[in-house]
Short mmCIF file of N, CA and C in Angstrom, two decimals:
data_model
loop_
_atom_site.label_atom_id
_atom_site.label_comp_id
_atom_site.label_asym_id
_atom_site.label_seq_id
_atom_site.Cartn_x
_atom_site.Cartn_y
_atom_site.Cartn_z
N UNK A 1 -27.39 20.25 2.50
CA UNK A 1 -27.31 21.26 3.53
C UNK A 1 -25.84 21.49 3.89
N UNK A 2 -25.51 22.73 4.16
CA UNK A 2 -24.10 23.03 4.49
C UNK A 2 -23.56 22.22 5.66
N UNK A 3 -24.35 21.95 6.68
CA UNK A 3 -23.82 21.21 7.83
C UNK A 3 -23.41 19.79 7.47
N UNK A 4 -23.94 19.25 6.40
CA UNK A 4 -23.58 17.91 5.95
C UNK A 4 -22.52 17.95 4.85
N UNK A 5 -22.74 18.76 3.83
CA UNK A 5 -21.86 18.75 2.67
C UNK A 5 -20.53 19.47 2.89
N UNK A 6 -20.54 20.62 3.56
CA UNK A 6 -19.29 21.37 3.73
C UNK A 6 -18.21 20.58 4.47
N UNK A 7 -18.51 19.93 5.59
CA UNK A 7 -17.44 19.15 6.24
C UNK A 7 -16.85 18.08 5.33
N UNK A 8 -17.69 17.38 4.58
CA UNK A 8 -17.18 16.36 3.65
C UNK A 8 -16.31 16.99 2.57
N UNK A 9 -16.78 18.08 1.99
CA UNK A 9 -16.05 18.72 0.90
C UNK A 9 -14.74 19.35 1.38
N UNK A 10 -14.77 19.99 2.53
CA UNK A 10 -13.54 20.58 3.08
C UNK A 10 -12.51 19.50 3.40
N UNK A 11 -12.95 18.42 4.06
CA UNK A 11 -12.03 17.33 4.40
C UNK A 11 -11.52 16.64 3.14
N UNK A 12 -12.38 16.48 2.14
CA UNK A 12 -11.95 15.85 0.89
C UNK A 12 -10.86 16.69 0.22
N UNK A 13 -11.07 17.99 0.16
CA UNK A 13 -10.07 18.89 -0.43
C UNK A 13 -8.75 18.79 0.32
N UNK A 14 -8.81 18.84 1.65
CA UNK A 14 -7.61 18.88 2.47
C UNK A 14 -6.86 17.55 2.49
N UNK A 15 -7.57 16.44 2.37
CA UNK A 15 -6.92 15.13 2.55
C UNK A 15 -6.94 14.28 1.28
N UNK A 16 -8.10 13.87 0.82
CA UNK A 16 -8.18 12.97 -0.34
C UNK A 16 -7.55 13.59 -1.59
N UNK A 17 -7.81 14.87 -1.83
CA UNK A 17 -7.33 15.51 -3.05
C UNK A 17 -6.07 16.33 -2.84
N UNK A 18 -5.48 16.28 -1.64
CA UNK A 18 -4.20 16.95 -1.39
C UNK A 18 -4.20 18.43 -1.71
N UNK A 19 -5.31 19.10 -1.43
CA UNK A 19 -5.46 20.54 -1.66
C UNK A 19 -5.36 20.91 -3.16
N UNK A 20 -5.80 19.99 -3.99
CA UNK A 20 -5.78 20.20 -5.45
C UNK A 20 -7.23 20.34 -5.93
N UNK A 21 -7.66 21.58 -6.14
CA UNK A 21 -9.05 21.83 -6.52
C UNK A 21 -9.35 21.28 -7.91
N UNK A 22 -8.35 21.20 -8.77
CA UNK A 22 -8.57 20.63 -10.11
C UNK A 22 -8.86 19.14 -10.02
N UNK A 23 -8.11 18.42 -9.20
CA UNK A 23 -8.35 16.98 -9.02
C UNK A 23 -9.74 16.75 -8.40
N UNK A 24 -10.09 17.58 -7.45
CA UNK A 24 -11.40 17.48 -6.81
C UNK A 24 -12.51 17.76 -7.83
N UNK A 25 -12.33 18.76 -8.66
CA UNK A 25 -13.32 19.09 -9.69
C UNK A 25 -13.48 17.95 -10.69
N UNK A 26 -12.37 17.35 -11.09
CA UNK A 26 -12.46 16.21 -12.03
C UNK A 26 -13.29 15.10 -11.42
N UNK A 27 -13.02 14.77 -10.15
CA UNK A 27 -13.73 13.68 -9.48
C UNK A 27 -15.22 14.00 -9.31
N UNK A 28 -15.52 15.18 -8.80
CA UNK A 28 -16.91 15.52 -8.47
C UNK A 28 -17.74 15.97 -9.66
N UNK A 29 -17.10 16.50 -10.69
CA UNK A 29 -17.87 17.08 -11.80
C UNK A 29 -17.60 16.36 -13.11
N UNK A 30 -16.35 16.34 -13.54
CA UNK A 30 -16.02 15.83 -14.87
C UNK A 30 -16.21 14.32 -15.00
N UNK A 31 -15.89 13.56 -13.96
CA UNK A 31 -15.92 12.10 -14.05
C UNK A 31 -17.28 11.48 -13.76
N UNK A 32 -18.30 12.29 -13.60
CA UNK A 32 -19.65 11.80 -13.28
C UNK A 32 -20.54 11.96 -14.50
N UNK A 33 -21.17 10.87 -14.91
CA UNK A 33 -21.98 10.89 -16.13
C UNK A 33 -23.23 11.76 -16.00
N UNK A 34 -23.97 11.63 -14.91
CA UNK A 34 -25.23 12.35 -14.76
C UNK A 34 -25.19 13.31 -13.58
N UNK A 35 -24.92 12.81 -12.40
CA UNK A 35 -24.90 13.63 -11.19
C UNK A 35 -24.74 12.75 -9.97
N UNK A 36 -24.82 13.36 -8.80
CA UNK A 36 -24.64 12.64 -7.54
C UNK A 36 -25.98 12.43 -6.85
N UNK A 37 -26.19 11.21 -6.37
CA UNK A 37 -27.33 10.92 -5.52
C UNK A 37 -26.96 11.23 -4.08
N UNK A 38 -25.73 10.87 -3.70
CA UNK A 38 -25.25 11.12 -2.35
C UNK A 38 -23.73 11.14 -2.31
N UNK A 39 -23.19 12.08 -1.53
CA UNK A 39 -21.75 12.10 -1.28
C UNK A 39 -21.50 11.27 -0.03
N UNK A 40 -20.51 10.39 -0.10
CA UNK A 40 -20.26 9.46 1.00
C UNK A 40 -18.93 9.66 1.67
N UNK A 41 -18.68 8.77 2.62
CA UNK A 41 -17.46 8.86 3.42
C UNK A 41 -16.21 8.47 2.64
N UNK A 42 -16.37 7.94 1.42
CA UNK A 42 -15.19 7.68 0.60
C UNK A 42 -14.48 8.99 0.26
N UNK A 43 -15.17 10.12 0.37
CA UNK A 43 -14.52 11.43 0.19
C UNK A 43 -13.53 11.72 1.31
N UNK A 44 -13.61 10.96 2.39
CA UNK A 44 -12.73 11.18 3.54
C UNK A 44 -11.49 10.27 3.50
N UNK A 45 -11.32 9.53 2.40
CA UNK A 45 -10.12 8.69 2.26
C UNK A 45 -8.88 9.56 2.44
N UNK A 46 -7.96 9.09 3.28
CA UNK A 46 -6.73 9.82 3.53
C UNK A 46 -6.81 10.77 4.72
N UNK A 47 -8.02 11.00 5.24
CA UNK A 47 -8.17 11.87 6.42
C UNK A 47 -7.83 11.08 7.68
N UNK A 48 -7.36 11.75 8.72
CA UNK A 48 -7.06 11.05 9.97
C UNK A 48 -8.32 10.36 10.51
N UNK A 49 -8.17 9.14 11.03
CA UNK A 49 -9.32 8.39 11.54
C UNK A 49 -10.13 9.17 12.59
N UNK A 50 -9.47 9.97 13.41
CA UNK A 50 -10.22 10.74 14.41
C UNK A 50 -11.11 11.78 13.75
N UNK A 51 -10.64 12.41 12.68
CA UNK A 51 -11.45 13.37 11.95
C UNK A 51 -12.64 12.68 11.30
N UNK A 52 -12.40 11.54 10.67
CA UNK A 52 -13.49 10.78 10.03
C UNK A 52 -14.54 10.42 11.07
N UNK A 53 -14.11 9.95 12.23
CA UNK A 53 -15.05 9.57 13.29
C UNK A 53 -15.85 10.78 13.78
N UNK A 54 -15.19 11.92 13.92
CA UNK A 54 -15.91 13.12 14.37
C UNK A 54 -16.93 13.61 13.34
N UNK A 55 -16.60 13.49 12.06
CA UNK A 55 -17.51 13.97 11.02
C UNK A 55 -18.67 13.01 10.75
N UNK A 56 -18.45 11.72 10.97
CA UNK A 56 -19.46 10.73 10.58
C UNK A 56 -20.11 10.01 11.75
N UNK A 57 -19.61 10.24 12.96
CA UNK A 57 -20.13 9.49 14.10
C UNK A 57 -19.81 8.01 14.00
N UNK A 58 -18.79 7.66 13.21
CA UNK A 58 -18.39 6.27 13.05
C UNK A 58 -19.11 5.55 11.92
N UNK A 59 -20.05 6.20 11.28
CA UNK A 59 -20.77 5.58 10.16
C UNK A 59 -19.93 5.66 8.89
N UNK A 60 -20.14 4.72 7.99
CA UNK A 60 -19.48 4.73 6.69
C UNK A 60 -20.52 4.42 5.63
N UNK A 61 -20.52 5.19 4.54
CA UNK A 61 -21.42 4.95 3.43
C UNK A 61 -20.73 5.43 2.16
N UNK A 62 -21.02 4.78 1.05
CA UNK A 62 -20.36 5.15 -0.20
C UNK A 62 -21.05 6.32 -0.89
N UNK A 63 -20.29 7.04 -1.68
CA UNK A 63 -20.89 8.03 -2.58
C UNK A 63 -21.65 7.25 -3.64
N UNK A 64 -22.77 7.82 -4.07
CA UNK A 64 -23.58 7.16 -5.10
C UNK A 64 -23.91 8.15 -6.20
N UNK A 65 -23.70 7.73 -7.43
CA UNK A 65 -24.03 8.58 -8.57
C UNK A 65 -25.42 8.21 -9.09
N UNK A 66 -25.92 9.05 -9.98
CA UNK A 66 -27.22 8.83 -10.59
C UNK A 66 -27.06 8.17 -11.97
N UNK A 67 -26.18 7.21 -12.08
CA UNK A 67 -25.87 6.60 -13.37
C UNK A 67 -26.91 5.60 -13.86
N UNK A 68 -27.73 5.06 -13.00
CA UNK A 68 -28.65 4.00 -13.39
C UNK A 68 -30.09 4.49 -13.50
N UNK A 69 -30.25 5.70 -13.99
CA UNK A 69 -31.58 6.26 -14.17
C UNK A 69 -32.22 5.74 -15.45
N UNK A 70 -33.52 5.62 -15.41
CA UNK A 70 -34.29 5.25 -16.59
C UNK A 70 -35.23 6.41 -16.88
N UNK A 71 -35.14 6.94 -18.07
CA UNK A 71 -35.99 8.07 -18.44
C UNK A 71 -37.35 7.56 -18.90
N UNK A 72 -38.38 8.38 -18.82
CA UNK A 72 -39.73 7.95 -19.22
C UNK A 72 -39.81 7.45 -20.67
N UNK A 73 -38.99 8.03 -21.55
CA UNK A 73 -39.05 7.62 -22.95
C UNK A 73 -37.99 6.58 -23.31
N UNK A 74 -37.21 6.13 -22.32
CA UNK A 74 -36.20 5.11 -22.56
C UNK A 74 -34.88 5.63 -23.09
N UNK A 75 -34.78 6.94 -23.32
CA UNK A 75 -33.53 7.50 -23.81
C UNK A 75 -32.49 7.53 -22.68
N UNK A 76 -31.23 7.57 -23.02
CA UNK A 76 -30.20 7.62 -21.97
C UNK A 76 -30.33 8.92 -21.16
N UNK A 77 -30.07 8.84 -19.87
CA UNK A 77 -30.12 10.07 -19.06
C UNK A 77 -28.99 11.00 -19.47
N UNK A 78 -29.20 12.28 -19.28
CA UNK A 78 -28.19 13.28 -19.61
C UNK A 78 -27.69 13.93 -18.32
N UNK A 79 -26.51 14.51 -18.41
CA UNK A 79 -25.89 15.18 -17.26
C UNK A 79 -26.83 16.24 -16.71
N UNK A 80 -26.92 16.28 -15.40
CA UNK A 80 -27.74 17.30 -14.75
C UNK A 80 -26.99 18.62 -14.80
N UNK A 81 -27.59 19.61 -15.40
CA UNK A 81 -27.00 20.94 -15.45
C UNK A 81 -27.95 21.88 -14.73
N UNK A 82 -27.42 22.58 -13.75
CA UNK A 82 -28.24 23.49 -12.96
C UNK A 82 -28.02 24.91 -13.46
N UNK A 83 -29.11 25.55 -13.84
CA UNK A 83 -29.09 26.95 -14.24
C UNK A 83 -30.20 27.66 -13.48
N UNK A 84 -30.27 28.97 -13.62
CA UNK A 84 -31.36 29.71 -12.97
C UNK A 84 -32.72 29.16 -13.40
N UNK A 85 -32.82 28.74 -14.65
CA UNK A 85 -34.08 28.25 -15.18
C UNK A 85 -34.42 26.84 -14.70
N UNK A 86 -33.41 25.99 -14.45
CA UNK A 86 -33.68 24.60 -14.10
C UNK A 86 -33.64 24.30 -12.60
N UNK A 87 -33.11 25.20 -11.79
CA UNK A 87 -32.95 24.93 -10.36
C UNK A 87 -34.29 24.64 -9.68
N UNK A 88 -35.33 25.41 -9.98
CA UNK A 88 -36.63 25.17 -9.36
C UNK A 88 -37.21 23.83 -9.77
N UNK A 89 -37.15 23.50 -11.05
CA UNK A 89 -37.71 22.24 -11.54
C UNK A 89 -36.98 21.04 -10.97
N UNK A 90 -35.69 21.20 -10.68
CA UNK A 90 -34.90 20.10 -10.12
C UNK A 90 -34.99 20.05 -8.59
N UNK A 91 -35.72 20.97 -8.00
CA UNK A 91 -35.90 21.04 -6.55
C UNK A 91 -34.56 21.08 -5.81
N UNK A 92 -33.65 21.88 -6.34
CA UNK A 92 -32.33 22.03 -5.74
C UNK A 92 -32.37 23.27 -4.84
N UNK A 93 -31.93 23.09 -3.59
CA UNK A 93 -31.97 24.18 -2.63
C UNK A 93 -30.60 24.77 -2.34
N UNK A 94 -29.53 24.00 -2.57
CA UNK A 94 -28.18 24.46 -2.26
C UNK A 94 -27.27 24.21 -3.45
N UNK A 95 -26.36 25.13 -3.68
CA UNK A 95 -25.35 24.96 -4.70
C UNK A 95 -23.97 25.16 -4.10
N UNK A 96 -23.00 24.41 -4.61
CA UNK A 96 -21.62 24.50 -4.15
C UNK A 96 -20.73 24.67 -5.37
N UNK A 97 -19.96 25.77 -5.39
CA UNK A 97 -19.10 26.06 -6.52
C UNK A 97 -17.65 26.04 -6.02
N UNK A 98 -16.83 25.21 -6.66
CA UNK A 98 -15.43 25.09 -6.26
C UNK A 98 -14.61 26.19 -6.91
N UNK A 99 -13.91 26.96 -6.10
CA UNK A 99 -13.00 28.02 -6.55
C UNK A 99 -11.61 27.71 -6.00
N UNK A 100 -10.58 28.31 -6.56
CA UNK A 100 -9.22 28.11 -6.06
C UNK A 100 -9.09 28.51 -4.59
N UNK A 101 -9.75 29.58 -4.18
CA UNK A 101 -9.59 30.09 -2.81
C UNK A 101 -10.59 29.52 -1.81
N UNK A 102 -11.60 28.79 -2.28
CA UNK A 102 -12.58 28.23 -1.36
C UNK A 102 -13.80 27.72 -2.10
N UNK A 103 -14.81 27.36 -1.33
CA UNK A 103 -16.04 26.83 -1.90
C UNK A 103 -17.17 27.82 -1.66
N UNK A 104 -17.82 28.20 -2.72
CA UNK A 104 -18.95 29.13 -2.64
C UNK A 104 -20.20 28.33 -2.32
N UNK A 105 -20.93 28.77 -1.29
CA UNK A 105 -22.16 28.10 -0.88
C UNK A 105 -23.33 29.01 -1.23
N UNK A 106 -24.23 28.48 -2.04
CA UNK A 106 -25.34 29.29 -2.53
C UNK A 106 -26.65 28.70 -2.03
N UNK A 107 -27.41 29.50 -1.31
CA UNK A 107 -28.78 29.13 -0.95
C UNK A 107 -29.65 29.53 -2.12
N UNK A 108 -30.00 28.57 -2.96
CA UNK A 108 -30.75 28.88 -4.18
C UNK A 108 -32.16 29.38 -3.89
N UNK A 109 -32.60 29.23 -2.64
CA UNK A 109 -33.91 29.76 -2.25
C UNK A 109 -33.86 31.27 -2.08
N UNK A 110 -32.65 31.82 -1.88
CA UNK A 110 -32.54 33.25 -1.57
C UNK A 110 -31.71 34.06 -2.56
N UNK A 111 -30.64 33.46 -3.11
CA UNK A 111 -29.73 34.24 -3.94
C UNK A 111 -29.13 33.39 -5.04
N UNK A 112 -28.49 34.07 -5.99
CA UNK A 112 -27.81 33.38 -7.08
C UNK A 112 -26.32 33.25 -6.84
N UNK A 113 -25.81 33.90 -5.81
CA UNK A 113 -24.41 33.79 -5.41
C UNK A 113 -24.37 33.64 -3.90
N UNK A 114 -23.23 33.23 -3.38
CA UNK A 114 -23.14 33.04 -1.94
C UNK A 114 -21.76 33.37 -1.43
N UNK A 115 -21.59 33.31 -0.12
CA UNK A 115 -20.28 33.59 0.47
C UNK A 115 -19.30 32.46 0.19
N UNK A 116 -18.03 32.78 0.26
CA UNK A 116 -16.96 31.83 0.02
C UNK A 116 -16.46 31.28 1.36
N UNK A 117 -16.37 29.96 1.46
CA UNK A 117 -15.82 29.31 2.64
C UNK A 117 -14.39 28.90 2.28
N UNK A 118 -13.42 29.45 3.00
CA UNK A 118 -12.01 29.20 2.73
C UNK A 118 -11.71 27.71 2.88
N UNK A 119 -10.89 27.18 1.99
CA UNK A 119 -10.52 25.76 2.04
C UNK A 119 -9.80 25.39 3.33
N UNK A 120 -9.21 26.36 4.03
CA UNK A 120 -8.45 26.08 5.24
C UNK A 120 -9.33 25.93 6.48
N UNK A 121 -10.63 26.18 6.37
CA UNK A 121 -11.52 26.05 7.53
C UNK A 121 -11.50 24.61 8.03
N UNK A 122 -11.48 24.43 9.31
CA UNK A 122 -11.51 23.11 9.93
C UNK A 122 -12.82 22.42 9.54
N UNK A 123 -12.78 21.23 8.96
CA UNK A 123 -14.01 20.53 8.56
C UNK A 123 -14.94 20.23 9.73
N UNK A 124 -14.43 20.27 10.95
CA UNK A 124 -15.27 20.00 12.12
C UNK A 124 -16.09 21.20 12.55
N UNK A 125 -15.90 22.32 11.88
CA UNK A 125 -16.69 23.51 12.17
C UNK A 125 -18.14 23.23 11.81
N UNK A 126 -19.05 23.63 12.66
CA UNK A 126 -20.48 23.43 12.40
C UNK A 126 -21.00 24.64 11.63
N UNK A 127 -21.76 24.38 10.57
CA UNK A 127 -22.29 25.45 9.74
C UNK A 127 -23.80 25.55 9.88
N UNK A 128 -24.28 26.76 9.77
CA UNK A 128 -25.70 27.07 9.86
C UNK A 128 -26.41 26.54 8.61
N UNK A 129 -27.55 25.90 8.78
CA UNK A 129 -28.32 25.37 7.65
C UNK A 129 -29.47 26.27 7.23
N UNK A 130 -29.66 27.39 7.88
CA UNK A 130 -30.77 28.26 7.51
C UNK A 130 -30.43 29.01 6.22
N UNK A 131 -31.22 28.85 5.17
CA UNK A 131 -30.89 29.47 3.88
C UNK A 131 -30.65 30.98 3.95
N UNK A 132 -31.41 31.70 4.77
CA UNK A 132 -31.25 33.15 4.84
C UNK A 132 -29.90 33.56 5.44
N UNK A 133 -29.25 32.65 6.14
CA UNK A 133 -27.96 32.96 6.76
C UNK A 133 -26.83 33.02 5.73
N UNK A 134 -27.06 32.47 4.53
CA UNK A 134 -26.01 32.38 3.53
C UNK A 134 -26.12 33.50 2.51
N UNK A 135 -26.05 34.72 2.98
CA UNK A 135 -26.12 35.89 2.11
C UNK A 135 -24.77 36.14 1.46
N UNK A 136 -24.80 36.55 0.22
CA UNK A 136 -23.56 36.86 -0.48
C UNK A 136 -22.89 38.11 0.09
N UNK A 137 -23.61 38.85 0.90
CA UNK A 137 -23.06 40.08 1.48
C UNK A 137 -22.32 39.83 2.79
N UNK A 138 -22.47 38.63 3.34
CA UNK A 138 -21.88 38.31 4.64
C UNK A 138 -20.80 37.24 4.50
N UNK A 139 -20.05 37.05 5.57
CA UNK A 139 -19.11 35.93 5.65
C UNK A 139 -19.91 34.65 5.84
N UNK A 140 -19.30 33.52 5.55
CA UNK A 140 -19.96 32.23 5.73
C UNK A 140 -20.38 32.06 7.19
N UNK A 141 -21.62 31.66 7.44
CA UNK A 141 -22.11 31.55 8.81
C UNK A 141 -21.75 30.21 9.46
N UNK A 142 -20.85 30.25 10.39
CA UNK A 142 -20.53 29.06 11.18
C UNK A 142 -21.27 29.16 12.49
N UNK A 143 -21.72 28.05 12.99
CA UNK A 143 -22.45 28.04 14.25
C UNK A 143 -21.47 28.17 15.41
N UNK A 144 -20.40 27.41 15.35
CA UNK A 144 -19.37 27.47 16.38
C UNK A 144 -18.09 26.89 15.81
N UNK A 145 -17.02 27.25 16.43
CA UNK A 145 -15.75 26.66 16.01
C UNK A 145 -15.71 25.22 16.49
N UNK A 146 -14.82 24.46 15.92
CA UNK A 146 -14.65 23.07 16.29
C UNK A 146 -14.32 22.95 17.78
N UNK A 147 -14.79 21.88 18.39
CA UNK A 147 -14.47 21.62 19.79
C UNK A 147 -13.12 20.94 19.92
N UNK A 148 -12.59 20.45 18.82
CA UNK A 148 -11.34 19.68 18.84
C UNK A 148 -10.20 20.50 18.27
N UNK A 149 -9.02 20.02 18.51
CA UNK A 149 -7.84 20.64 17.93
C UNK A 149 -7.78 20.26 16.46
N UNK A 150 -7.59 21.23 15.57
CA UNK A 150 -7.54 20.91 14.15
C UNK A 150 -6.31 20.11 13.80
N UNK A 151 -6.40 19.30 12.74
CA UNK A 151 -5.21 18.56 12.31
C UNK A 151 -4.16 19.55 11.82
N UNK A 152 -2.88 19.19 11.92
CA UNK A 152 -1.82 20.11 11.52
C UNK A 152 -1.92 20.56 10.07
N UNK A 153 -2.48 19.74 9.20
CA UNK A 153 -2.56 20.10 7.79
C UNK A 153 -3.76 20.97 7.46
N UNK A 154 -4.63 21.22 8.44
CA UNK A 154 -5.83 22.02 8.17
C UNK A 154 -6.04 23.03 9.29
N UNK A 155 -5.39 24.20 9.22
CA UNK A 155 -5.54 25.19 10.28
C UNK A 155 -6.98 25.69 10.35
N UNK A 156 -7.44 25.89 11.57
CA UNK A 156 -8.82 26.36 11.76
C UNK A 156 -8.90 27.85 11.49
N UNK A 157 -10.03 28.26 10.99
CA UNK A 157 -10.31 29.68 10.80
C UNK A 157 -11.45 30.06 11.71
N UNK A 158 -11.57 31.31 12.01
CA UNK A 158 -12.62 31.75 12.92
C UNK A 158 -13.98 31.67 12.27
N UNK A 159 -15.00 31.25 13.04
CA UNK A 159 -16.35 31.25 12.49
C UNK A 159 -16.84 32.68 12.33
N UNK A 160 -17.78 32.87 11.42
CA UNK A 160 -18.26 34.21 11.12
C UNK A 160 -19.23 34.75 12.16
N UNK A 161 -20.19 33.93 12.57
CA UNK A 161 -21.16 34.38 13.56
C UNK A 161 -21.91 33.19 14.12
N UNK A 162 -22.59 33.39 15.21
CA UNK A 162 -23.30 32.30 15.88
C UNK A 162 -24.68 32.11 15.28
N UNK A 163 -25.26 30.93 15.55
CA UNK A 163 -26.61 30.62 15.07
C UNK A 163 -27.22 29.54 15.93
N UNK A 164 -28.06 28.71 15.34
CA UNK A 164 -28.75 27.64 16.06
C UNK A 164 -27.81 26.47 16.31
N UNK A 165 -28.12 25.60 17.29
CA UNK A 165 -27.28 24.43 17.55
C UNK A 165 -27.23 23.49 16.35
N UNK A 166 -26.14 22.76 16.22
CA UNK A 166 -25.95 21.84 15.10
C UNK A 166 -26.81 20.59 15.30
N UNK A 167 -27.54 20.18 14.25
CA UNK A 167 -28.31 18.95 14.34
C UNK A 167 -27.38 17.75 14.29
N UNK A 168 -27.89 16.57 14.62
CA UNK A 168 -27.09 15.35 14.58
C UNK A 168 -26.64 15.08 13.16
N UNK A 169 -25.54 14.34 13.03
CA UNK A 169 -25.04 14.00 11.72
C UNK A 169 -26.08 13.19 10.97
N UNK A 170 -26.29 13.54 9.71
CA UNK A 170 -27.24 12.79 8.91
C UNK A 170 -26.74 12.73 7.48
N UNK A 171 -27.28 11.78 6.75
CA UNK A 171 -26.87 11.60 5.36
C UNK A 171 -27.99 12.02 4.44
#
């Protein structure tokens, strides 16, 4: 869901990967054998402790890959590739595409493309989780701007429009 993944990905880009989308792509895509089970707070390495606390509520958990899968026939697992044909079978509801200018968020339940969220957006911005809100024709739907002052290295951008209140942080 955008309210969980976008803050981690934005903060990771701004801090852990030093605004280097290629380094981030290598870590999240190229260096993973099969896929991700969960993105963790290790993506926040290098971020200010106050930002980490605001994004996680003080919790810490590791990212986990799907490297230890056992297939029904005993063959080695293969990299998860999401296409229009496989998205339904894999029960994937959200897609995130890394671009030089931002991260594209796709609600796979509604569209094949989505709006672009600028990399400079404050990771503390709350994002709407309703799939219909993520239309490729609109700006990225933020629920509200951050309540805190953004870190100097990550200027805040204005939210696109209002929506429902943000749910509690969850993994």
